[in-house]
Amino acid sequence: PRIAAYLRRVTRSPEWSEDLLQDTYVRFLNAEPPRMDERQTLSYLYRIATNLVYDGWRAMRREREWEEVAPSAETMPEPVGLKRDDEEALARLSPRERALVWLAYVEGYAHRDIARVLEVKDTSVRVLLFRARRKLAGILEEAGLTPEVLG
């Protein structure tokens, strides 16, 4: 369920995220990874899922079909656990920023784990996450969703 929720938020496409989820587990089972604890296994699955998302976006960009495939915010089903305003704010972040925010604040991943999943340097995660948070805060403020309003 955690990988499925991550893929739905990052891709913003329920249908595509289901396909990616299946591909993630197929790749995981075919890879025959070394023995890992539960946390390492989950990180490994996030990495596979993220790589599949990036591969998919690259393929779509090459084919110039991205605008036809990605659903708009209006066609997205009501998300579970997020308010509509939160979902719309997240949708305005780049895919990488959404992945950073999701892994850090929903999954509670440490920076080194996020770095492994997104294949960036450990030292880059702090800066990238800071920028993503600042951008998200600006989006929320622009929408009038300040801490005072949310109470």
Short mmCIF file of N, CA and C in Angstrom, two decimals:
data_model
loop_
_atom_site.label_atom_id
_atom_site.label_comp_id
_atom_site.label_asym_id
_atom_site.label_seq_id
_atom_site.Cartn_x
_atom_site.Cartn_y
_atom_site.Cartn_z
N PRO A 1 0.81 -1.22 0.00
CA PRO A 1 0.00 0.00 0.00
C PRO A 1 0.85 1.28 0.00
N ARG A 2 2.00 1.22 0.65
CA ARG A 2 2.83 2.43 0.72
C ARG A 2 3.43 2.75 -0.65
N ILE A 3 3.89 1.74 -1.35
CA ILE A 3 4.45 1.96 -2.69
C ILE A 3 3.34 2.41 -3.63
N ALA A 4 2.16 1.83 -3.51
CA ALA A 4 1.03 2.21 -4.36
C ALA A 4 0.66 3.67 -4.13
N ALA A 5 0.59 4.09 -2.88
CA ALA A 5 0.25 5.49 -2.57
C ALA A 5 1.32 6.43 -3.11
N TYR A 6 2.57 6.05 -2.96
CA TYR A 6 3.69 6.86 -3.47
C TYR A 6 3.57 7.03 -4.98
N LEU A 7 3.33 5.95 -5.69
CA LEU A 7 3.22 6.01 -7.15
C LEU A 7 2.03 6.84 -7.59
N ARG A 8 0.89 6.73 -6.88
CA ARG A 8 -0.28 7.54 -7.23
C ARG A 8 0.02 9.02 -7.08
N ARG A 9 0.71 9.39 -6.02
CA ARG A 9 1.01 10.81 -5.80
C ARG A 9 2.05 11.35 -6.77
N VAL A 10 3.06 10.55 -7.06
CA VAL A 10 4.13 11.01 -7.94
C VAL A 10 3.66 11.08 -9.39
N THR A 11 2.91 10.08 -9.84
CA THR A 11 2.50 10.04 -11.24
C THR A 11 1.22 10.82 -11.49
N ARG A 12 0.38 10.96 -10.46
CA ARG A 12 -0.93 11.60 -10.58
C ARG A 12 -1.84 10.86 -11.56
N SER A 13 -1.59 9.57 -11.74
CA SER A 13 -2.39 8.76 -12.64
C SER A 13 -2.68 7.41 -11.98
N PRO A 14 -3.93 7.18 -11.55
CA PRO A 14 -4.24 5.90 -10.91
C PRO A 14 -3.96 4.68 -11.79
N GLU A 15 -4.28 4.79 -13.07
CA GLU A 15 -4.08 3.65 -13.97
C GLU A 15 -2.61 3.36 -14.18
N TRP A 16 -1.84 4.40 -14.46
CA TRP A 16 -0.41 4.22 -14.71
C TRP A 16 0.28 3.74 -13.43
N SER A 17 -0.13 4.27 -12.29
CA SER A 17 0.50 3.87 -11.03
C SER A 17 0.27 2.39 -10.74
N GLU A 18 -0.90 1.86 -11.12
CA GLU A 18 -1.16 0.43 -10.94
C GLU A 18 -0.22 -0.40 -11.81
N ASP A 19 -0.04 0.03 -13.05
CA ASP A 19 0.90 -0.68 -13.93
C ASP A 19 2.31 -0.63 -13.38
N LEU A 20 2.72 0.54 -12.90
CA LEU A 20 4.06 0.69 -12.36
C LEU A 20 4.25 -0.15 -11.09
N LEU A 21 3.21 -0.24 -10.29
CA LEU A 21 3.28 -1.05 -9.08
C LEU A 21 3.55 -2.51 -9.43
N GLN A 22 2.82 -3.02 -10.42
CA GLN A 22 3.04 -4.40 -10.84
C GLN A 22 4.44 -4.58 -11.40
N ASP A 23 4.89 -3.64 -12.23
CA ASP A 23 6.24 -3.71 -12.80
C ASP A 23 7.30 -3.66 -11.70
N THR A 24 7.05 -2.86 -10.67
CA THR A 24 7.99 -2.74 -9.56
C THR A 24 8.19 -4.10 -8.89
N TYR A 25 7.09 -4.77 -8.58
CA TYR A 25 7.20 -6.06 -7.91
C TYR A 25 7.77 -7.14 -8.82
N VAL A 26 7.44 -7.09 -10.09
CA VAL A 26 8.02 -8.06 -11.02
C VAL A 26 9.54 -7.88 -11.08
N ARG A 27 9.98 -6.63 -11.19
CA ARG A 27 11.44 -6.38 -11.23
C ARG A 27 12.10 -6.80 -9.93
N PHE A 28 11.44 -6.52 -8.83
CA PHE A 28 11.99 -6.90 -7.52
C PHE A 28 12.16 -8.42 -7.44
N LEU A 29 11.13 -9.16 -7.84
CA LEU A 29 11.20 -10.61 -7.77
C LEU A 29 12.22 -11.20 -8.74
N ASN A 30 12.37 -10.57 -9.90
CA ASN A 30 13.33 -11.05 -10.89
C ASN A 30 14.77 -10.69 -10.52
N ALA A 31 14.95 -9.67 -9.71
CA ALA A 31 16.30 -9.20 -9.37
C ALA A 31 17.01 -10.13 -8.39
N GLU A 32 16.26 -10.87 -7.61
CA GLU A 32 16.82 -11.73 -6.58
C GLU A 32 17.84 -10.97 -5.74
N PRO A 33 17.39 -9.91 -5.06
CA PRO A 33 18.31 -9.09 -4.28
C PRO A 33 18.86 -9.87 -3.07
N PRO A 34 19.99 -9.41 -2.52
CA PRO A 34 20.53 -10.08 -1.33
C PRO A 34 19.57 -9.90 -0.15
N ARG A 35 19.79 -10.66 0.90
CA ARG A 35 18.94 -10.57 2.08
C ARG A 35 18.97 -9.15 2.63
N MET A 36 17.77 -8.63 2.89
CA MET A 36 17.65 -7.28 3.41
C MET A 36 16.61 -7.28 4.51
N ASP A 37 16.75 -6.31 5.44
CA ASP A 37 15.68 -6.18 6.43
C ASP A 37 14.51 -5.46 5.78
N GLU A 38 13.43 -5.29 6.53
CA GLU A 38 12.20 -4.71 5.97
C GLU A 38 12.43 -3.29 5.43
N ARG A 39 13.15 -2.48 6.17
CA ARG A 39 13.40 -1.08 5.76
C ARG A 39 14.23 -1.04 4.47
N GLN A 40 15.24 -1.88 4.37
CA GLN A 40 16.07 -1.92 3.17
C GLN A 40 15.25 -2.41 1.97
N THR A 41 14.40 -3.39 2.21
CA THR A 41 13.55 -3.90 1.13
C THR A 41 12.61 -2.81 0.62
N LEU A 42 12.01 -2.06 1.55
CA LEU A 42 11.10 -0.99 1.15
C LEU A 42 11.86 0.09 0.37
N SER A 43 13.05 0.44 0.82
CA SER A 43 13.87 1.42 0.09
C SER A 43 14.19 0.92 -1.31
N TYR A 44 14.50 -0.36 -1.40
CA TYR A 44 14.81 -0.96 -2.70
C TYR A 44 13.59 -0.89 -3.62
N LEU A 45 12.41 -1.16 -3.08
CA LEU A 45 11.18 -1.07 -3.87
C LEU A 45 10.91 0.37 -4.31
N TYR A 46 11.13 1.33 -3.43
CA TYR A 46 10.96 2.75 -3.80
C TYR A 46 11.92 3.11 -4.94
N ARG A 47 13.13 2.62 -4.86
CA ARG A 47 14.11 2.94 -5.91
C ARG A 47 13.67 2.36 -7.25
N ILE A 48 13.22 1.11 -7.24
CA ILE A 48 12.73 0.49 -8.48
C ILE A 48 11.55 1.30 -9.02
N ALA A 49 10.59 1.63 -8.15
CA ALA A 49 9.40 2.37 -8.57
C ALA A 49 9.78 3.73 -9.15
N THR A 50 10.68 4.43 -8.48
CA THR A 50 11.11 5.75 -8.95
C THR A 50 11.79 5.64 -10.31
N ASN A 51 12.65 4.66 -10.48
CA ASN A 51 13.32 4.48 -11.77
C ASN A 51 12.31 4.17 -12.88
N LEU A 52 11.30 3.38 -12.57
CA LEU A 52 10.27 3.09 -13.57
C LEU A 52 9.49 4.34 -13.93
N VAL A 53 9.20 5.19 -12.95
CA VAL A 53 8.50 6.46 -13.23
C VAL A 53 9.35 7.32 -14.15
N TYR A 54 10.63 7.47 -13.80
CA TYR A 54 11.53 8.29 -14.64
C TYR A 54 11.63 7.73 -16.05
N ASP A 55 11.75 6.41 -16.16
CA ASP A 55 11.82 5.78 -17.49
C ASP A 55 10.55 6.06 -18.28
N GLY A 56 9.42 5.96 -17.61
CA GLY A 56 8.14 6.23 -18.28
C GLY A 56 8.04 7.66 -18.77
N TRP A 57 8.45 8.60 -17.92
CA TRP A 57 8.38 10.00 -18.34
C TRP A 57 9.32 10.29 -19.50
N ARG A 58 10.49 9.69 -19.46
CA ARG A 58 11.42 9.89 -20.59
C ARG A 58 10.81 9.35 -21.88
N ALA A 59 10.19 8.19 -21.81
CA ALA A 59 9.57 7.59 -23.00
C ALA A 59 8.43 8.47 -23.50
N MET A 60 7.63 8.98 -22.58
CA MET A 60 6.51 9.85 -22.99
C MET A 60 7.01 11.15 -23.60
N ARG A 61 8.07 11.67 -23.03
CA ARG A 61 8.62 12.91 -23.58
C ARG A 61 9.11 12.68 -25.01
N ARG A 62 9.77 11.55 -25.21
CA ARG A 62 10.25 11.23 -26.55
C ARG A 62 9.09 11.12 -27.52
N GLU A 63 7.99 10.60 -27.09
CA GLU A 63 6.84 10.42 -27.96
C GLU A 63 5.92 11.64 -27.99
N ARG A 64 6.22 12.62 -27.15
CA ARG A 64 5.40 13.86 -27.09
C ARG A 64 3.94 13.58 -26.74
N GLU A 65 3.70 12.58 -25.88
CA GLU A 65 2.34 12.23 -25.52
C GLU A 65 2.00 12.59 -24.07
N TRP A 66 2.89 13.18 -23.34
CA TRP A 66 2.67 13.40 -21.92
C TRP A 66 1.37 14.17 -21.63
N GLU A 67 1.08 15.22 -22.35
CA GLU A 67 -0.13 16.01 -22.09
C GLU A 67 -1.40 15.20 -22.28
N GLU A 68 -1.38 14.22 -23.19
CA GLU A 68 -2.56 13.39 -23.42
C GLU A 68 -2.74 12.33 -22.35
N VAL A 69 -1.64 11.88 -21.75
CA VAL A 69 -1.68 10.77 -20.80
C VAL A 69 -1.95 11.24 -19.37
N ALA A 70 -1.31 12.35 -18.95
CA ALA A 70 -1.42 12.80 -17.56
C ALA A 70 -2.79 13.41 -17.31
N PRO A 71 -3.50 12.93 -16.32
CA PRO A 71 -4.80 13.52 -16.01
C PRO A 71 -4.64 14.90 -15.38
N SER A 72 -5.63 15.73 -15.57
CA SER A 72 -5.59 17.04 -14.94
C SER A 72 -6.05 16.91 -13.50
N ALA A 73 -5.82 17.95 -12.72
CA ALA A 73 -6.23 17.94 -11.31
C ALA A 73 -7.74 17.76 -11.19
N GLU A 74 -8.49 18.22 -12.17
CA GLU A 74 -9.95 18.11 -12.11
C GLU A 74 -10.43 16.66 -12.27
N THR A 75 -9.66 15.82 -12.99
CA THR A 75 -10.09 14.46 -13.23
C THR A 75 -9.57 13.48 -12.19
N MET A 76 -8.72 13.94 -11.28
CA MET A 76 -8.17 13.07 -10.25
C MET A 76 -9.25 12.74 -9.23
N PRO A 77 -9.31 11.49 -8.79
CA PRO A 77 -10.27 11.15 -7.74
C PRO A 77 -9.86 11.80 -6.42
N GLU A 78 -10.81 11.96 -5.53
CA GLU A 78 -10.51 12.55 -4.23
C GLU A 78 -9.48 11.69 -3.52
N PRO A 79 -8.34 12.25 -3.14
CA PRO A 79 -7.28 11.45 -2.52
C PRO A 79 -7.66 11.02 -1.11
N VAL A 80 -7.12 9.88 -0.74
CA VAL A 80 -7.35 9.37 0.60
C VAL A 80 -6.32 10.00 1.52
N GLY A 81 -6.77 10.61 2.60
CA GLY A 81 -5.85 11.16 3.59
C GLY A 81 -5.35 12.55 3.29
N LEU A 82 -5.64 13.12 2.15
CA LEU A 82 -5.22 14.48 1.84
C LEU A 82 -6.44 15.31 1.48
N LYS A 83 -6.42 16.53 1.90
CA LYS A 83 -7.49 17.45 1.50
C LYS A 83 -7.26 17.83 0.05
N ARG A 84 -8.30 18.23 -0.62
CA ARG A 84 -8.21 18.61 -2.04
C ARG A 84 -7.20 19.73 -2.25
N ASP A 85 -7.18 20.71 -1.34
CA ASP A 85 -6.23 21.82 -1.47
C ASP A 85 -4.79 21.31 -1.38
N ASP A 86 -4.56 20.36 -0.47
CA ASP A 86 -3.22 19.79 -0.34
C ASP A 86 -2.82 19.06 -1.62
N GLU A 87 -3.75 18.31 -2.16
CA GLU A 87 -3.48 17.56 -3.39
C GLU A 87 -3.16 18.51 -4.54
N GLU A 88 -3.92 19.58 -4.67
CA GLU A 88 -3.67 20.55 -5.73
C GLU A 88 -2.32 21.23 -5.55
N ALA A 89 -1.96 21.52 -4.30
CA ALA A 89 -0.66 22.14 -4.02
C ALA A 89 0.46 21.18 -4.39
N LEU A 90 0.33 19.91 -4.02
CA LEU A 90 1.35 18.92 -4.37
C LEU A 90 1.46 18.75 -5.89
N ALA A 91 0.34 18.85 -6.57
CA ALA A 91 0.34 18.68 -8.03
C ALA A 91 1.16 19.76 -8.72
N ARG A 92 1.32 20.91 -8.08
CA ARG A 92 2.09 22.00 -8.67
C ARG A 92 3.59 21.84 -8.48
N LEU A 93 3.99 20.87 -7.68
CA LEU A 93 5.42 20.58 -7.52
C LEU A 93 5.88 19.68 -8.67
N SER A 94 7.17 19.71 -8.94
CA SER A 94 7.71 18.80 -9.95
C SER A 94 7.65 17.37 -9.41
N PRO A 95 7.75 16.39 -10.29
CA PRO A 95 7.73 14.99 -9.82
C PRO A 95 8.81 14.71 -8.76
N ARG A 96 9.99 15.23 -8.96
CA ARG A 96 11.06 15.02 -8.00
C ARG A 96 10.73 15.66 -6.66
N GLU A 97 10.18 16.87 -6.71
CA GLU A 97 9.80 17.56 -5.47
C GLU A 97 8.70 16.80 -4.74
N ARG A 98 7.71 16.29 -5.50
CA ARG A 98 6.65 15.49 -4.87
C ARG A 98 7.23 14.25 -4.22
N ALA A 99 8.16 13.59 -4.90
CA ALA A 99 8.79 12.40 -4.35
C ALA A 99 9.57 12.74 -3.07
N LEU A 100 10.31 13.83 -3.08
CA LEU A 100 11.06 14.26 -1.90
C LEU A 100 10.13 14.50 -0.71
N VAL A 101 9.08 15.28 -0.95
CA VAL A 101 8.15 15.62 0.13
C VAL A 101 7.46 14.36 0.64
N TRP A 102 7.03 13.50 -0.27
CA TRP A 102 6.33 12.28 0.13
C TRP A 102 7.24 11.39 0.98
N LEU A 103 8.44 11.13 0.48
CA LEU A 103 9.33 10.23 1.21
C LEU A 103 9.74 10.80 2.57
N ALA A 104 9.95 12.11 2.63
CA ALA A 104 10.39 12.72 3.88
C ALA A 104 9.26 12.84 4.90
N TYR A 105 8.10 13.30 4.49
CA TYR A 105 7.06 13.65 5.45
C TYR A 105 5.92 12.64 5.57
N VAL A 106 5.69 11.87 4.56
CA VAL A 106 4.66 10.83 4.68
C VAL A 106 5.30 9.53 5.14
N GLU A 107 6.41 9.16 4.50
CA GLU A 107 7.07 7.91 4.84
C GLU A 107 8.07 8.07 5.99
N GLY A 108 8.51 9.29 6.26
CA GLY A 108 9.45 9.52 7.35
C GLY A 108 10.85 9.02 7.06
N TYR A 109 11.24 9.01 5.81
CA TYR A 109 12.56 8.53 5.44
C TYR A 109 13.65 9.51 5.87
N ALA A 110 14.79 8.97 6.24
CA ALA A 110 15.98 9.78 6.53
C ALA A 110 16.57 10.26 5.21
N HIS A 111 17.35 11.31 5.28
CA HIS A 111 17.93 11.88 4.06
C HIS A 111 18.77 10.86 3.29
N ARG A 112 19.52 10.03 3.98
CA ARG A 112 20.36 9.05 3.26
C ARG A 112 19.50 8.03 2.51
N ASP A 113 18.34 7.68 3.09
CA ASP A 113 17.43 6.75 2.43
C ASP A 113 16.78 7.40 1.21
N ILE A 114 16.41 8.66 1.34
CA ILE A 114 15.83 9.39 0.21
C ILE A 114 16.86 9.49 -0.91
N ALA A 115 18.10 9.75 -0.54
CA ALA A 115 19.18 9.85 -1.53
C ALA A 115 19.31 8.55 -2.32
N ARG A 116 19.23 7.42 -1.62
CA ARG A 116 19.33 6.13 -2.30
C ARG A 116 18.15 5.89 -3.23
N VAL A 117 16.96 6.23 -2.77
CA VAL A 117 15.76 6.00 -3.58
C VAL A 117 15.78 6.86 -4.83
N LEU A 118 16.13 8.14 -4.68
CA LEU A 118 16.09 9.08 -5.81
C LEU A 118 17.41 9.16 -6.57
N GLU A 119 18.39 8.41 -6.09
CA GLU A 119 19.72 8.36 -6.72
C GLU A 119 20.34 9.75 -6.85
N VAL A 120 20.40 10.44 -5.72
CA VAL A 120 21.10 11.72 -5.61
C VAL A 120 22.08 11.60 -4.46
N LYS A 121 22.98 12.56 -4.34
CA LYS A 121 23.94 12.54 -3.24
C LYS A 121 23.24 12.83 -1.93
N ASP A 122 23.73 12.20 -0.88
CA ASP A 122 23.16 12.42 0.46
C ASP A 122 23.11 13.91 0.80
N THR A 123 24.18 14.61 0.47
CA THR A 123 24.27 16.04 0.81
C THR A 123 23.30 16.88 -0.02
N SER A 124 22.84 16.37 -1.14
CA SER A 124 21.90 17.12 -1.98
C SER A 124 20.47 17.07 -1.45
N VAL A 125 20.13 16.04 -0.72
CA VAL A 125 18.75 15.86 -0.26
C VAL A 125 18.30 17.03 0.60
N ARG A 126 19.16 17.46 1.52
CA ARG A 126 18.79 18.56 2.41
C ARG A 126 18.43 19.81 1.61
N VAL A 127 19.25 20.14 0.63
CA VAL A 127 19.01 21.34 -0.19
C VAL A 127 17.77 21.17 -1.04
N LEU A 128 17.64 20.02 -1.71
CA LEU A 128 16.48 19.77 -2.56
C LEU A 128 15.18 19.77 -1.76
N LEU A 129 15.22 19.17 -0.58
CA LEU A 129 14.04 19.13 0.27
C LEU A 129 13.68 20.53 0.78
N PHE A 130 14.69 21.30 1.13
CA PHE A 130 14.45 22.68 1.58
C PHE A 130 13.76 23.47 0.47
N ARG A 131 14.25 23.34 -0.74
CA ARG A 131 13.65 24.06 -1.88
C ARG A 131 12.22 23.59 -2.15
N ALA A 132 12.01 22.29 -2.07
CA ALA A 132 10.66 21.75 -2.29
C ALA A 132 9.69 22.24 -1.22
N ARG A 133 10.14 22.25 0.04
CA ARG A 133 9.29 22.76 1.13
C ARG A 133 8.97 24.24 0.94
N ARG A 134 10.00 25.01 0.57
CA ARG A 134 9.81 26.44 0.37
C ARG A 134 8.83 26.69 -0.78
N LYS A 135 8.97 25.93 -1.87
CA LYS A 135 8.06 26.07 -3.00
C LYS A 135 6.64 25.70 -2.59
N LEU A 136 6.49 24.60 -1.85
CA LEU A 136 5.18 24.16 -1.39
C LEU A 136 4.57 25.20 -0.45
N ALA A 137 5.37 25.77 0.44
CA ALA A 137 4.88 26.81 1.34
C ALA A 137 4.38 28.02 0.55
N GLY A 138 5.12 28.39 -0.49
CA GLY A 138 4.69 29.50 -1.34
C GLY A 138 3.38 29.21 -2.05
N ILE A 139 3.25 28.00 -2.53
CA ILE A 139 2.01 27.59 -3.21
C ILE A 139 0.84 27.64 -2.24
N LEU A 140 1.04 27.12 -1.04
CA LEU A 140 -0.03 27.14 -0.03
C LEU A 140 -0.38 28.55 0.40
N GLU A 141 0.64 29.38 0.54
CA GLU A 141 0.39 30.78 0.92
C GLU A 141 -0.37 31.50 -0.18
N GLU A 142 0.03 31.26 -1.42
CA GLU A 142 -0.66 31.86 -2.57
C GLU A 142 -2.14 31.47 -2.60
N ALA A 143 -2.43 30.26 -2.17
CA ALA A 143 -3.80 29.76 -2.13
C ALA A 143 -4.54 30.22 -0.87
N GLY A 144 -3.83 30.96 -0.02
CA GLY A 144 -4.47 31.44 1.21
C GLY A 144 -4.52 30.41 2.32
N LEU A 145 -3.68 29.39 2.22
CA LEU A 145 -3.67 28.32 3.21
C LEU A 145 -2.48 28.49 4.14
N THR A 146 -2.51 29.53 4.95
CA THR A 146 -1.44 29.79 5.90
C THR A 146 -1.74 29.07 7.20
N PRO A 147 -0.74 28.89 8.06
CA PRO A 147 -0.97 28.21 9.35
C PRO A 147 -2.09 28.85 10.17
N GLU A 148 -2.22 30.18 10.08
CA GLU A 148 -3.26 30.86 10.83
C GLU A 148 -4.67 30.46 10.34
N VAL A 149 -4.79 30.33 9.01
CA VAL A 149 -6.08 29.96 8.43
C VAL A 149 -6.40 28.51 8.76
N LEU A 150 -5.38 27.64 8.69
CA LEU A 150 -5.60 26.22 8.91
C LEU A 150 -5.82 25.90 10.38
N GLY A 151 -5.31 26.80 11.26
CA GLY A 151 -5.54 26.72 12.69
C GLY A 151 -5.14 25.45 13.28
#
